[in-house]
Tab-separated table of C-alpha atoms in Angstrom:
chain	number	residue	atom	x	y	z
R	1212	MET	CA	-67.379	147.843	-95.261
R	1213	PRO	CA	-66.143	144.591	-93.861
R	1214	GLN	CA	-67.854	141.241	-93.257
R	1215	PHE	CA	-67.347	140.214	-89.561
R	1216	VAL	CA	-65.348	137.280	-88.560
R	1217	LEU	CA	-65.175	134.981	-86.024
R	1218	PRO	CA	-64.690	131.396	-85.024
R	1219	GLN	CA	-67.062	128.611	-84.067
R	1220	LYS	CA	-70.179	130.919	-82.674
R	1221	PHE	CA	-72.764	131.207	-84.579
R	1222	TRP	CA	-76.125	133.033	-83.118
R	1223	ALA	CA	-74.858	134.225	-79.786
R	1224	LEU	CA	-71.702	136.811	-81.080
R	1225	ALA	CA	-72.812	140.504	-81.127
R	1226	TRP	CA	-72.783	141.164	-84.370
R	1227	VAL	CA	-71.175	144.497	-84.671
R	1228	THR	CA	-73.112	147.090	-86.322
R	1229	VAL	CA	-71.910	150.258	-87.830
R	1230	ALA	CA	-74.354	152.282	-87.089
R	1231	ILE	CA	-74.768	154.828	-89.978
R	1232	CYS	CA	-77.041	158.257	-90.171
R	1233	VAL	CA	-78.748	158.336	-93.734
R	1234	LEU	CA	-80.253	161.779	-93.483
R	1235	ALA	CA	-80.881	162.435	-97.169
R	1236	THR	CA	-83.741	163.282	-98.212
R	1237	GLN	CA	-83.758	160.933	-101.486
R	1238	ALA	CA	-82.543	157.664	-101.767
R	1239	ALA	CA	-78.792	158.323	-101.780
R	1240	PRO	CA	-77.276	155.414	-100.940
R	1241	ALA	CA	-74.890	155.148	-98.090
R	1242	VAL	CA	-72.942	151.964	-96.933
R	1243	PRO	CA	-74.290	149.382	-95.186
R	1244	PRO	CA	-73.234	148.578	-92.037
R	1245	VAL	CA	-71.806	145.393	-91.518
R	1246	LEU	CA	-73.937	142.215	-90.943
R	1247	GLU	CA	-74.086	138.542	-89.575
R	1248	GLY	CA	-70.674	136.748	-89.027
R	1249	VAL	CA	-69.496	134.541	-91.179
R	1250	VAL	CA	-68.558	131.787	-88.973
R	1251	ALA	CA	-65.422	129.175	-89.479
R	1252	THR	CA	-62.682	127.251	-87.793
R	1253	PRO	CA	-59.962	129.142	-86.358
R	1254	GLN	CA	-58.107	127.504	-89.468
R	1255	GLU	CA	-61.137	128.336	-92.032
R	1256	ALA	CA	-60.584	132.372	-90.861
R	1257	THR	CA	-56.926	132.093	-90.891
R	1258	GLU	CA	-57.499	130.870	-94.999
R	1259	SER	CA	-59.873	133.068	-95.705
R	1260	ASP	CA	-59.169	136.357	-94.086
R	1261	LYS	CA	-55.433	136.831	-95.838
R	1262	THR	CA	-54.647	139.935	-97.516
R	1263	GLY	CA	-52.088	140.838	-100.201
R	1264	ASP	CA	-50.859	139.064	-103.332
R	1265	GLY	CA	-48.993	135.547	-102.778
R	1266	ASP	CA	-45.873	136.749	-102.761
R	1267	GLU	CA	-46.241	139.002	-99.616
R	1268	GLU	CA	-47.900	136.074	-97.735
R	1269	GLU	CA	-44.849	134.426	-98.370
R	1270	LYS	CA	-42.581	136.417	-97.573
R	1271	LYS	CA	-44.433	136.917	-94.044
R	1272	GLU	CA	-42.339	134.899	-90.937
R	1273	LYS	CA	-44.862	131.686	-89.935
R	1274	VAL	CA	-44.997	131.778	-86.404
R	1275	GLU	CA	-44.371	128.542	-84.412
R	1276	ILE	CA	-47.455	127.541	-82.326
R	1277	PRO	CA	-46.395	124.890	-79.799
R	1278	PRO	CA	-49.549	122.584	-79.696
R	1279	PRO	CA	-52.298	122.410	-76.794
R	1280	PRO	CA	-51.421	120.778	-73.475
R	1281	ALA	CA	-54.487	118.402	-74.485
R	1282	ASP	CA	-56.405	117.185	-77.243
R	1283	ASN	CA	-60.056	117.986	-75.702
R	1284	LEU	CA	-61.522	118.245	-79.258
R	1285	SER	CA	-61.499	114.014	-79.646
R	1286	LEU	CA	-62.774	111.222	-78.536
R	1287	PRO	CA	-60.447	109.074	-76.095
R	1288	ASP	CA	-59.293	105.909	-78.074
R	1289	SER	CA	-61.222	103.590	-75.283
R	1290	ILE	CA	-64.469	104.661	-76.725
R	1291	GLU	CA	-66.742	101.679	-77.815
R	1292	PRO	CA	-67.301	101.603	-81.789
R	1293	ASP	CA	-70.809	102.414	-81.496
R	1294	VAL	CA	-70.650	104.983	-79.384
R	1295	LYS	CA	-67.767	106.768	-81.838
R	1296	GLU	CA	-70.856	106.598	-84.041
R	1297	ARG	CA	-73.070	108.436	-81.958
R	1298	PHE	CA	-70.773	110.922	-81.167
R	1299	VAL	CA	-70.130	111.234	-85.758
R	1300	ALA	CA	-73.931	110.946	-85.783
R	1301	ALA	CA	-74.366	113.865	-83.346
R	1302	MET	CA	-71.969	116.358	-84.385
R	1303	LYS	CA	-73.362	116.558	-87.535
R	1304	LEU	CA	-76.744	116.976	-85.943
R	1305	TYR	CA	-74.694	119.724	-84.819
R	1306	ALA	CA	-73.385	121.144	-88.018
R	1307	GLU	CA	-76.481	120.860	-89.080
R	1308	ALA	CA	-78.001	123.233	-85.769
R	1309	ARG	CA	-74.987	125.890	-86.361
R	1310	ARG	CA	-75.817	126.313	-90.397
R	1311	ARG	CA	-79.302	127.040	-89.514
R	1312	TYR	CA	-78.761	128.487	-86.459
R	1313	THR	CA	-81.945	130.561	-86.336
R	1314	LYS	CA	-84.250	127.318	-86.327
R	1315	GLU	CA	-85.253	126.331	-82.942
R	1316	GLU	CA	-85.990	122.251	-84.601
R	1317	PRO	CA	-81.702	121.766	-85.803
R	1318	ARG	CA	-80.908	122.985	-81.893
R	1319	LYS	CA	-83.056	120.801	-80.428
R	1320	ASP	CA	-82.051	117.106	-82.150
R	1321	ALA	CA	-78.700	118.393	-81.383
R	1322	ILE	CA	-79.715	118.944	-77.823
R	1323	ARG	CA	-81.290	115.387	-77.795
R	1324	ALA	CA	-78.637	113.631	-79.546
R	1325	PHE	CA	-75.850	114.922	-76.799
R	1326	LYS	CA	-77.649	114.024	-73.832
R	1327	LYS	CA	-78.333	111.051	-74.590
R	1328	LEU	CA	-74.115	110.476	-75.330
R	1329	GLN	CA	-74.176	112.390	-72.395
R	1330	ARG	CA	-75.173	109.517	-70.526
R	1331	LYS	CA	-73.212	106.769	-71.616
R	1332	MET	CA	-69.727	108.774	-72.370
R	1333	ASN	CA	-70.011	110.537	-68.746
R	1334	ALA	CA	-67.314	108.714	-66.907
R	1335	THR	CA	-64.948	108.503	-70.452
R	1336	SER	CA	-65.293	112.017	-71.538
R	1337	ALA	CA	-66.117	115.668	-71.049
R	1338	LEU	CA	-67.285	116.918	-74.409
R	1339	PRO	CA	-70.935	115.857	-74.693
R	1340	GLY	CA	-71.719	118.562	-72.039
R	1341	TYR	CA	-69.048	120.713	-73.963
R	1342	TYR	CA	-71.306	120.739	-76.984
R	1343	LEU	CA	-74.384	121.299	-74.859
R	1344	GLY	CA	-72.834	123.733	-73.639
R	1345	ILE	CA	-72.275	125.830	-76.883
R	1346	LEU	CA	-75.936	124.269	-77.838
R	1347	TYR	CA	-77.520	125.656	-74.957
R	1348	GLN	CA	-76.410	129.095	-76.325
R	1349	TRP	CA	-77.403	129.333	-79.241
R	1350	ASP	CA	-80.572	128.031	-77.074
R	1351	ARG	CA	-80.169	131.576	-75.066
R	1352	ASP	CA	-81.093	128.929	-72.573
R	1353	TYR	CA	-77.667	130.628	-70.457
R	1354	PRO	CA	-78.156	129.159	-67.064
R	1355	LYS	CA	-78.511	125.100	-68.688
R	1356	ALA	CA	-75.317	126.591	-70.455
R	1357	ARG	CA	-73.638	127.419	-67.734
R	1358	ARG	CA	-74.591	124.640	-65.600
R	1359	GLU	CA	-73.144	121.938	-68.449
R	1360	LEU	CA	-69.809	124.155	-68.552
R	1361	LYS	CA	-69.212	123.757	-65.212
R	1362	LYS	CA	-69.898	120.291	-65.021
R	1363	VAL	CA	-67.399	120.065	-67.831
R	1364	ILE	CA	-64.251	122.699	-66.330
R	1365	LYS	CA	-64.671	120.035	-63.257
R	1366	ALA	CA	-64.496	116.698	-65.435
R	1367	ALA	CA	-61.492	117.711	-67.065
R	1368	PRO	CA	-60.072	121.030	-65.514
R	1369	GLU	CA	-57.683	121.508	-68.851
R	1370	PHE	CA	-60.275	122.260	-71.333
R	1371	TYR	CA	-59.192	125.414	-72.029
R	1372	GLU	CA	-62.444	125.987	-74.536
R	1373	ALA	CA	-64.864	124.820	-72.152
R	1374	TYR	CA	-63.517	127.763	-70.002
R	1375	VAL	CA	-63.727	130.531	-72.907
R	1376	GLU	CA	-67.888	129.205	-73.525
R	1377	LEU	CA	-68.122	129.553	-70.015
R	1378	ALA	CA	-66.979	133.173	-70.141
R	1379	ASP	CA	-68.960	133.965	-73.057
R	1380	VAL	CA	-71.718	132.714	-70.881
R	1381	ASP	CA	-71.099	136.079	-69.032
R	1382	VAL	CA	-71.358	138.113	-71.845
R	1383	TRP	CA	-74.272	137.074	-73.749
R	1384	GLN	CA	-75.810	137.694	-69.887
R	1385	ARG	CA	-74.516	140.866	-69.833
R	1386	LYS	CA	-71.777	140.311	-67.249
R	1387	ARG	CA	-68.629	141.404	-68.799
R	1388	GLU	CA	-66.786	141.979	-66.162
R	1389	ASP	CA	-66.955	138.500	-65.299
R	1390	ALA	CA	-65.783	137.022	-68.389
R	1391	ILE	CA	-62.413	138.311	-68.328
R	1392	PRO	CA	-61.204	136.048	-65.292
R	1393	ARG	CA	-62.594	133.348	-67.122
R	1394	TYR	CA	-61.009	134.195	-71.118
R	1395	GLU	CA	-58.050	134.681	-69.044
R	1396	ALA	CA	-58.288	131.152	-66.844
R	1397	ALA	CA	-58.480	129.251	-70.324
R	1398	LEU	CA	-55.104	131.241	-71.928
R	1399	ASP	CA	-53.247	130.440	-68.907
R	1400	ILE	CA	-54.043	127.303	-69.638
R	1401	TYR	CA	-53.029	127.666	-73.797
R	1402	PRO	CA	-51.855	130.738	-73.881
R	1403	HIS	CA	-52.558	130.131	-77.805
R	1404	TYR	CA	-55.690	129.763	-78.275
R	1405	GLU	CA	-56.629	131.539	-80.945
R	1406	TYR	CA	-60.304	131.966	-80.028
R	1407	GLY	CA	-59.829	132.580	-76.798
R	1408	VAL	CA	-57.271	135.657	-77.848
R	1409	ASP	CA	-59.908	137.358	-80.096
R	1410	ARG	CA	-63.008	136.468	-77.897
R	1411	ILE	CA	-60.903	138.787	-74.743
R	1412	LEU	CA	-59.463	141.055	-77.095
R	1413	MET	CA	-63.473	141.938	-78.484
R	1414	VAL	CA	-64.748	142.061	-74.957
R	1415	LEU	CA	-61.806	144.371	-73.413
R	1416	VAL	CA	-62.359	146.232	-75.870
R	1417	GLU	CA	-66.313	146.598	-75.479
R	1418	LEU	CA	-65.660	147.862	-71.814
R	1419	GLY	CA	-63.675	150.383	-72.722
R	1420	ARG	CA	-60.188	148.891	-71.467
R	1421	PHE	CA	-58.221	149.520	-74.415
R	1422	GLU	CA	-55.031	149.330	-72.838
R	1423	ASP	CA	-55.330	146.339	-71.543
R	1424	ALA	CA	-56.711	145.033	-74.638
R	1425	ARG	CA	-53.479	146.471	-76.696
R	1426	PRO	CA	-51.833	143.348	-75.840
R	1427	TYR	CA	-54.002	140.343	-76.951
R	1428	LEU	CA	-54.393	142.963	-79.820
R	1429	GLU	CA	-50.815	142.386	-80.619
R	1430	ARG	CA	-51.058	138.623	-79.755
R	1431	ALA	CA	-53.930	138.235	-82.591
R	1432	LEU	CA	-52.385	140.016	-85.165
R	1433	SER	CA	-48.996	137.873	-85.269
R	1434	ARG	CA	-51.587	135.270	-86.623
R	1435	GLY	CA	-52.599	137.350	-89.091
R	1436	THR	CA	-55.438	139.161	-89.330
R	1437	ASN	CA	-59.031	139.650	-90.231
R	1438	PRO	CA	-61.942	141.777	-90.283
R	1439	MET	CA	-62.190	141.346	-86.135
R	1440	ARG	CA	-59.571	141.766	-85.290
R	1441	GLU	CA	-58.818	145.107	-87.735
R	1442	GLN	CA	-62.296	146.200	-86.220
R	1443	CYS	CA	-60.826	145.969	-82.646
R	1444	ARG	CA	-57.560	147.624	-84.434
R	1445	GLN	CA	-59.258	150.652	-85.564
R	1446	ALA	CA	-61.561	151.021	-81.902
R	1447	ILE	CA	-58.071	151.130	-79.876
R	1448	GLU	CA	-57.098	153.885	-82.283
R	1449	PHE	CA	-59.845	155.897	-82.715
R	1450	ALA	CA	-60.682	156.067	-78.726
R	1451	THR	CA	-56.766	156.702	-77.693
R	1452	LYS	CA	-55.883	158.789	-80.372
R	1453	ASP	CA	-57.356	162.220	-81.355
R	1454	PRO	CA	-57.369	163.356	-84.863
R	1455	ASP	CA	-54.862	165.512	-86.233
R	1456	TRP	CA	-56.273	169.058	-85.160
R	1457	GLY	CA	-54.222	172.261	-84.851
R	1458	GLU	CA	-56.919	173.252	-81.999
R	1459	THR	CA	-59.140	170.665	-80.042
R	1460	PHE	CA	-62.336	172.420	-77.750
R	1461	VAL	CA	-63.689	169.756	-75.430
R	1462	VAL	CA	-66.206	169.474	-73.166
R	1463	GLU	CA	-67.221	167.373	-70.570
R	1464	SER	CA	-71.055	167.071	-69.468
R	1465	GLU	CA	-72.605	164.154	-67.467
R	1466	ASN	CA	-72.831	161.809	-69.164
R	1467	TYR	CA	-70.453	162.368	-72.385
R	1468	ILE	CA	-67.191	164.246	-73.731
R	1469	ILE	CA	-67.551	166.282	-77.041
R	1470	LYS	CA	-64.722	166.719	-78.769
R	1471	THR	CA	-64.694	168.725	-81.865
R	1472	ASN	CA	-61.856	171.490	-84.220
R	1473	VAL	CA	-65.356	173.634	-84.910
R	1474	SER	CA	-65.422	176.137	-81.784
R	1475	GLN	CA	-66.208	176.354	-77.858
R	1476	ALA	CA	-69.169	177.912	-78.521
R	1477	SER	CA	-69.971	174.210	-81.361
R	1478	ALA	CA	-68.865	172.049	-78.606
R	1479	GLN	CA	-71.168	173.430	-75.590
R	1480	GLU	CA	-74.099	173.268	-78.127
R	1481	PHE	CA	-73.242	169.414	-78.917
R	1482	SER	CA	-72.695	169.113	-75.007
R	1483	GLU	CA	-75.900	170.912	-74.668
R	1484	THR	CA	-78.414	168.947	-77.317
R	1485	VAL	CA	-77.032	165.769	-76.594
R	1486	GLU	CA	-77.630	165.680	-73.220
R	1487	LEU	CA	-80.591	167.034	-73.663
R	1488	VAL	CA	-82.066	164.823	-76.035
R	1489	ARG	CA	-80.662	161.559	-73.761
R	1490	GLU	CA	-83.340	162.920	-71.648
R	1491	LEU	CA	-85.703	162.137	-74.339
R	1492	TYR	CA	-83.861	158.921	-74.501
R	1493	ASP	CA	-84.696	157.924	-70.909
R	1494	GLY	CA	-88.258	158.838	-71.109
R	1495	VAL	CA	-88.729	156.430	-73.142
R	1496	PHE	CA	-86.408	153.997	-71.753
R	1497	PRO	CA	-86.695	154.547	-67.966
R	1498	ASP	CA	-86.015	150.856	-66.588
R	1499	ILE	CA	-82.598	151.737	-68.255
R	1500	ALA	CA	-79.176	152.250	-65.761
R	1501	LYS	CA	-76.603	154.555	-66.802
R	1502	PRO	CA	-73.485	153.535	-67.893
R	1503	ASP	CA	-70.456	153.585	-65.984
R	1504	ARG	CA	-68.622	155.501	-68.139
R	1505	LYS	CA	-69.083	158.885	-70.178
R	1506	TYR	CA	-69.251	157.798	-74.199
R	1507	LEU	CA	-67.469	159.704	-76.686
R	1508	ILE	CA	-68.778	161.996	-79.400
R	1509	MET	CA	-66.051	163.392	-81.734
R	1510	ILE	CA	-67.835	166.201	-84.729
R	1511	PHE	CA	-65.347	167.326	-87.132
R	1512	GLY	CA	-64.869	170.924	-88.983
R	1513	ASP	CA	-65.488	169.802	-92.178
R	1514	ARG	CA	-66.188	165.993	-94.542
R	1515	GLU	CA	-63.167	165.678	-95.887
R	1516	SER	CA	-61.543	165.028	-92.546
R	1517	TYR	CA	-63.937	162.909	-91.136
R	1518	VAL	CA	-63.301	160.661	-93.989
R	1519	ARG	CA	-59.746	160.946	-93.589
R	1520	ALA	CA	-60.494	159.689	-89.899
R	1521	GLY	CA	-61.957	156.771	-90.931
R	1522	ALA	CA	-66.067	157.177	-91.977
R	1523	PRO	CA	-67.668	156.172	-94.486
R	1524	ALA	CA	-67.444	158.581	-97.484
R	1525	ASN	CA	-71.470	158.664	-97.313
R	1526	SER	CA	-72.400	158.854	-94.820
R	1527	GLY	CA	-73.597	161.505	-92.277
R	1528	GLY	CA	-72.081	161.004	-89.267
R	1529	VAL	CA	-70.848	157.173	-88.070
R	1530	TYR	CA	-71.375	155.306	-84.329
R	1531	TRP	CA	-68.575	152.640	-83.934
R	1532	PRO	CA	-69.744	150.307	-81.563
R	1533	LEU	CA	-66.497	148.837	-80.189
R	1534	ALA	CA	-65.161	151.962	-79.689
R	1535	ARG	CA	-68.103	153.160	-78.028
R	1536	ARG	CA	-67.765	156.553	-80.337
R	1537	ILE	CA	-69.642	158.506	-82.238
R	1538	MET	CA	-67.404	160.708	-85.706
R	1539	LEU	CA	-69.755	163.016	-87.478
R	1540	PHE	CA	-69.036	166.342	-89.063
R	1541	LYS	CA	-70.369	170.134	-89.403
R	1542	LYS	CA	-72.805	170.655	-92.501
R	1543	PRO	CA	-73.245	174.104	-93.387
R	1544	ASP	CA	-76.461	173.882	-92.027
R	1545	MET	CA	-76.480	173.453	-87.591
R	1546	ALA	CA	-79.934	172.396	-87.271
R	1547	LYS	CA	-78.638	169.401	-89.877
R	1548	THR	CA	-75.993	168.887	-88.027
R	1549	LEU	CA	-77.443	168.188	-84.788
R	1550	ILE	CA	-79.609	165.896	-86.058
R	1551	THR	CA	-76.946	164.118	-87.025
R	1552	LEU	CA	-75.943	164.264	-83.264
R	1553	LYS	CA	-79.459	163.287	-82.205
R	1554	HIS	CA	-79.568	160.835	-84.273
R	1555	GLU	CA	-75.856	158.752	-83.640
R	1556	GLY	CA	-77.121	159.492	-79.908
R	1557	PHE	CA	-79.754	156.878	-80.283
R	1558	HIS	CA	-77.362	154.194	-81.417
R	1559	GLN	CA	-74.508	154.868	-79.046
R	1560	TYR	CA	-77.323	154.881	-76.292
R	1561	CYS	CA	-79.490	152.094	-76.947
R	1562	HIS	CA	-76.111	149.551	-78.103
R	1563	GLU	CA	-75.253	149.933	-74.580
R	1564	TYR	CA	-78.582	147.559	-73.529
R	1565	LEU	CA	-79.000	145.868	-76.543
R	1566	ASP	CA	-76.138	144.045	-79.041
R	1567	ASN	CA	-78.496	142.804	-81.724
R	1568	ILE	CA	-81.383	145.369	-82.466
R	1569	PRO	CA	-83.295	144.728	-85.071
R	1570	SER	CA	-82.467	147.109	-87.759
R	1571	TRP	CA	-86.430	148.919	-88.034
R	1572	PHE	CA	-86.507	149.114	-84.468
R	1573	ASN	CA	-83.554	150.425	-84.207
R	1574	GLU	CA	-83.263	153.057	-87.097
R	1575	GLY	CA	-87.293	154.025	-86.417
R	1576	LEU	CA	-86.572	155.214	-83.259
R	1577	ALA	CA	-83.020	156.837	-83.946
R	1578	ASP	CA	-84.951	159.003	-86.427
R	1579	TYR	CA	-88.094	159.708	-83.807
R	1580	PHE	CA	-85.913	161.123	-81.616
R	1581	SER	CA	-83.651	163.454	-83.630
R	1582	ALA	CA	-86.363	164.991	-85.430
R	1583	SER	CA	-86.936	166.503	-81.602
R	1584	GLN	CA	-86.877	169.960	-81.341
R	1585	LEU	CA	-85.674	172.873	-78.519
R	1586	VAL	CA	-88.353	174.329	-76.563
R	1587	LYS	CA	-88.571	176.274	-73.450
R	1588	LYS	CA	-90.244	174.213	-70.996
R	1589	GLY	CA	-91.319	177.205	-67.531
R	1590	ASN	CA	-87.415	178.234	-66.875
R	1591	ARG	CA	-85.672	175.150	-68.723
R	1592	ARG	CA	-84.745	174.288	-72.444
R	1593	VAL	CA	-86.077	170.558	-73.038
R	1594	MET	CA	-85.870	168.725	-76.582
R	1595	LYS	CA	-89.698	168.037	-78.170
R	1596	ILE	CA	-90.774	165.402	-80.463
R	1597	ARG	CA	-91.803	166.264	-83.417
R	1598	PRO	CA	-92.775	164.418	-86.865
R	1599	ALA	CA	-89.683	164.553	-89.305
R	1600	ALA	CA	-90.392	166.956	-92.001
R	1601	ASP	CA	-88.334	164.658	-94.847
R	1602	ARG	CA	-89.514	161.009	-93.531
R	1603	LEU	CA	-93.031	162.289	-93.449
R	1604	LYS	CA	-93.021	164.341	-96.347
R	1605	PHE	CA	-91.324	160.987	-98.575
R	1606	MET	CA	-93.838	158.812	-96.894
R	1607	ILE	CA	-97.127	160.299	-97.676
R	1608	THR	CA	-95.625	160.139	-101.430
R	1609	ILE	CA	-95.208	156.139	-101.321
R	1610	LEU	CA	-98.691	156.264	-99.671
R	1611	ASN	CA	-100.571	158.657	-101.903
R	1612	ARG	CA	-98.779	156.864	-105.310
R	1613	LYS	CA	-99.323	153.234	-103.706
R	1614	ILE	CA	-95.632	153.207	-104.810
R	1615	PRO	CA	-94.772	149.318	-103.697
R	1616	ARG	CA	-93.838	148.896	-99.765
R	1617	PRO	CA	-93.015	146.056	-97.278
R	1618	THR	CA	-96.455	145.729	-95.346
R	1619	VAL	CA	-94.980	146.573	-91.394
R	1620	ALA	CA	-95.134	142.625	-90.519
R	1621	GLU	CA	-92.165	142.559	-92.889
R	1622	LEU	CA	-90.676	145.625	-92.026
R	1623	MET	CA	-90.514	144.351	-88.520
R	1624	ASN	CA	-89.609	141.202	-89.988
R	1625	MET	CA	-86.646	142.238	-91.818
R	1626	SER	CA	-82.995	140.809	-91.497
R	1627	GLN	CA	-80.413	144.081	-91.192
R	1628	ALA	CA	-79.420	142.934	-94.983
R	1629	GLU	CA	-83.200	143.107	-95.857
R	1630	MET	CA	-83.531	146.926	-94.362
R	1631	TYR	CA	-80.351	147.983	-96.372
R	1632	ASP	CA	-81.601	146.271	-99.669
R	1633	MET	CA	-78.256	144.839	-99.885
R	1634	ARG	CA	-79.154	143.104	-103.355
R	1635	ASN	CA	-80.946	146.255	-104.932
R	1636	LYS	CA	-77.865	148.800	-104.568
R	1637	ASN	CA	-79.240	150.272	-101.431
R	1638	LYS	CA	-82.445	151.703	-103.481
R	1639	ARG	CA	-85.139	151.383	-101.667
R	1640	MET	CA	-83.054	151.826	-97.975
R	1641	TYR	CA	-84.351	155.294	-98.083
R	1642	GLN	CA	-87.936	154.305	-98.095
R	1643	HIS	CA	-87.259	151.942	-95.129
R	1644	TYR	CA	-85.459	154.385	-92.994
R	1645	CYS	CA	-88.550	156.262	-93.343
R	1646	GLN	CA	-91.444	153.365	-92.909
R	1647	ALA	CA	-89.455	152.596	-89.758
R	1648	TRP	CA	-89.703	155.919	-88.689
R	1649	ALA	CA	-93.094	156.274	-89.234
R	1650	VAL	CA	-94.285	153.080	-87.214
R	1651	VAL	CA	-92.338	154.365	-84.466
R	1652	TYR	CA	-93.645	157.580	-84.492
R	1653	PHE	CA	-97.384	156.215	-85.178
R	1654	CYS	CA	-96.653	153.577	-81.755
R	1655	ILE	CA	-95.607	156.295	-80.007
R	1656	GLU	CA	-97.647	158.934	-80.479
R	1657	GLY	CA	-100.289	157.819	-82.217
R	1658	GLY	CA	-102.519	157.912	-78.956
R	1659	ASN	CA	-103.348	153.907	-78.615
R	1660	ARG	CA	-101.720	152.185	-75.889
R	1661	LYS	CA	-101.859	148.904	-77.101
R	1662	TYR	CA	-99.878	149.871	-79.368
R	1663	GLN	CA	-97.462	151.790	-77.450
R	1664	LYS	CA	-97.046	149.084	-74.631
R	1665	ALA	CA	-96.515	146.703	-77.725
R	1666	LEU	CA	-93.636	148.472	-79.101
R	1667	LYS	CA	-92.341	148.703	-74.998
R	1668	GLU	CA	-92.933	144.508	-74.816
R	1669	TYR	CA	-91.101	144.403	-77.807
R	1670	PHE	CA	-88.213	146.114	-76.471
R	1671	LYS	CA	-88.098	143.631	-73.186
R	1672	SER	CA	-88.261	141.050	-75.247
R	1673	ILE	CA	-85.185	142.440	-77.181
R	1674	ARG	CA	-83.536	142.812	-73.734
R	1675	LYS	CA	-84.283	139.079	-72.897
R	1676	GLY	CA	-82.522	137.482	-75.826
R	1677	LYS	CA	-84.779	136.613	-78.063
R	1678	THR	CA	-84.690	137.020	-82.077
R	1679	GLY	CA	-86.329	139.650	-84.008
R	1680	ALA	CA	-89.161	136.696	-84.950
R	1681	GLU	CA	-89.274	135.825	-81.601
R	1682	ALA	CA	-90.115	139.444	-79.989
R	1683	TYR	CA	-92.288	139.967	-82.861
R	1684	ARG	CA	-94.572	136.888	-82.485
R	1685	VAL	CA	-95.097	137.772	-79.302
R	1686	THR	CA	-96.119	141.522	-79.376
R	1687	PHE	CA	-97.058	142.959	-82.522
R	1688	GLY	CA	-97.656	138.957	-83.871
R	1689	ARG	CA	-100.397	138.683	-81.470
R	1690	LEU	CA	-102.295	141.677	-82.966
R	1691	ASN	CA	-104.609	142.216	-85.925
R	1692	MET	CA	-102.009	143.986	-88.346
R	1693	ASN	CA	-104.888	144.392	-91.256
R	1694	LYS	CA	-105.785	147.502	-88.968
R	1695	PHE	CA	-102.714	148.331	-87.349
R	1696	GLU	CA	-102.005	149.090	-91.211
R	1697	GLU	CA	-104.932	151.042	-91.597
R	1698	GLU	CA	-104.675	152.767	-88.084
R	1699	TRP	CA	-100.781	153.728	-88.969
R	1700	GLN	CA	-101.659	154.862	-92.510
R	1701	SER	CA	-104.759	157.503	-91.395
R	1702	PHE	CA	-102.287	158.857	-88.472
R	1703	MET	CA	-99.846	159.697	-91.075
R	1704	GLN	CA	-102.133	161.440	-93.188
R	1705	ARG	CA	-103.613	163.798	-90.538
R	1706	THR	CA	-100.231	164.042	-89.151
R	1707	TYR	CA	-98.875	165.370	-92.524
R	1708	SER	CA	-102.402	167.245	-93.014
R	1709	THR	CA	-101.472	169.065	-89.260
R	1710	ASP	CA	-98.158	169.666	-89.889
R	1711	LYS	CA	-96.815	169.682	-93.641
R	1712	GLY	CA	-96.085	173.083	-92.600
R	1713	ILE	CA	-93.259	171.969	-90.653
């Protein structure tokens, strides 16, 4: 999968993650999800993301771009030399904060420098406030970011870059609809602001406003392509075009639209399964409001047509975050197909409320729900949580043979690349999936309220915008994790002894 490229921003931009279901019982490789964004200036992005050979590039007609109405990012000529030197020094701190965006100290240094500059330059330039607005976003202090950017716009109404930053603050605070008019205001001032076009394109796609996004996609592609634009193009295509099926069977339920070329009976079974497992999702996350739109799930009749539609060749199912669409194919064993559906269904459900989901938490919970089984409860059919048999068996093998594995604390603090074991061609990715399931299952089903509470508080911390490391520090990081390890391993052994016949 290509990397997600966006100019200027770092931290706050949601890393667009293709959530891939890995369900084999051995450590089979899977196409890795898109990793963290590559940061580039608009010019760097244009140069680095060209495709094709040099001859093809020379044949492309260059797009003439008129200059912006104002050079908002340059210092006025009237600035005193000593202030200019301080500004250059502050920009070096800004660059360092951007380079080390996960570290708090460089951000604080840059913020202090720009606050001092702001006091000296307030009457002559709004630039310090603009950079403070960005730094506060990286610091996840959105009220301060909003305050600074509003002051910039009031002082310099043509500062179109500040409108985009203010719109981004809306996005980080999950007010995407509010962001659209701000992006539009920036592009009214300067229609060719490439980053602004990219941002409104992506947010419209995230909102499911695919037809509204098309003109911005065309405008963006006129400047060239990059992975983000290509992902948006695919999302629009996936969301607005059905595969070339001879016959499509459709079932629309309360929360989902199921489309398949298998059969009407299968469509009904898929629909019932995903609605019932959603009740389990809601049971674990009761405070989450339902989205306004229904989500699309497409089930292909075979792997070949699934791959032709754009899915990773060695995946069992895939959730495309931008299109909010699940794609999977019917396996010979319908039970395995439904496991994939429940797994990807959680990714789809959770992404509505969390953009940056720590991988262990995302995959562990997806596996937790995917192992649920349909049972009768009185006159109703419901899903009941059961141990994931293949995950459990593999985990017991790891524990009994003392095969090297990360500690629980290390697992909870893994980056996405580490979770997928990217450096080693995914060799331990399946092991990490199994361990993530085992940890989640223990926290919820192990009977220890302290661990249940830690998992819930971890989720709440992530929802508030904390990084995975920060959420860990204020939840599991306050527990005796050596004791957690011991109790977790004992629980896994007891679970296997009880349920090894499953």
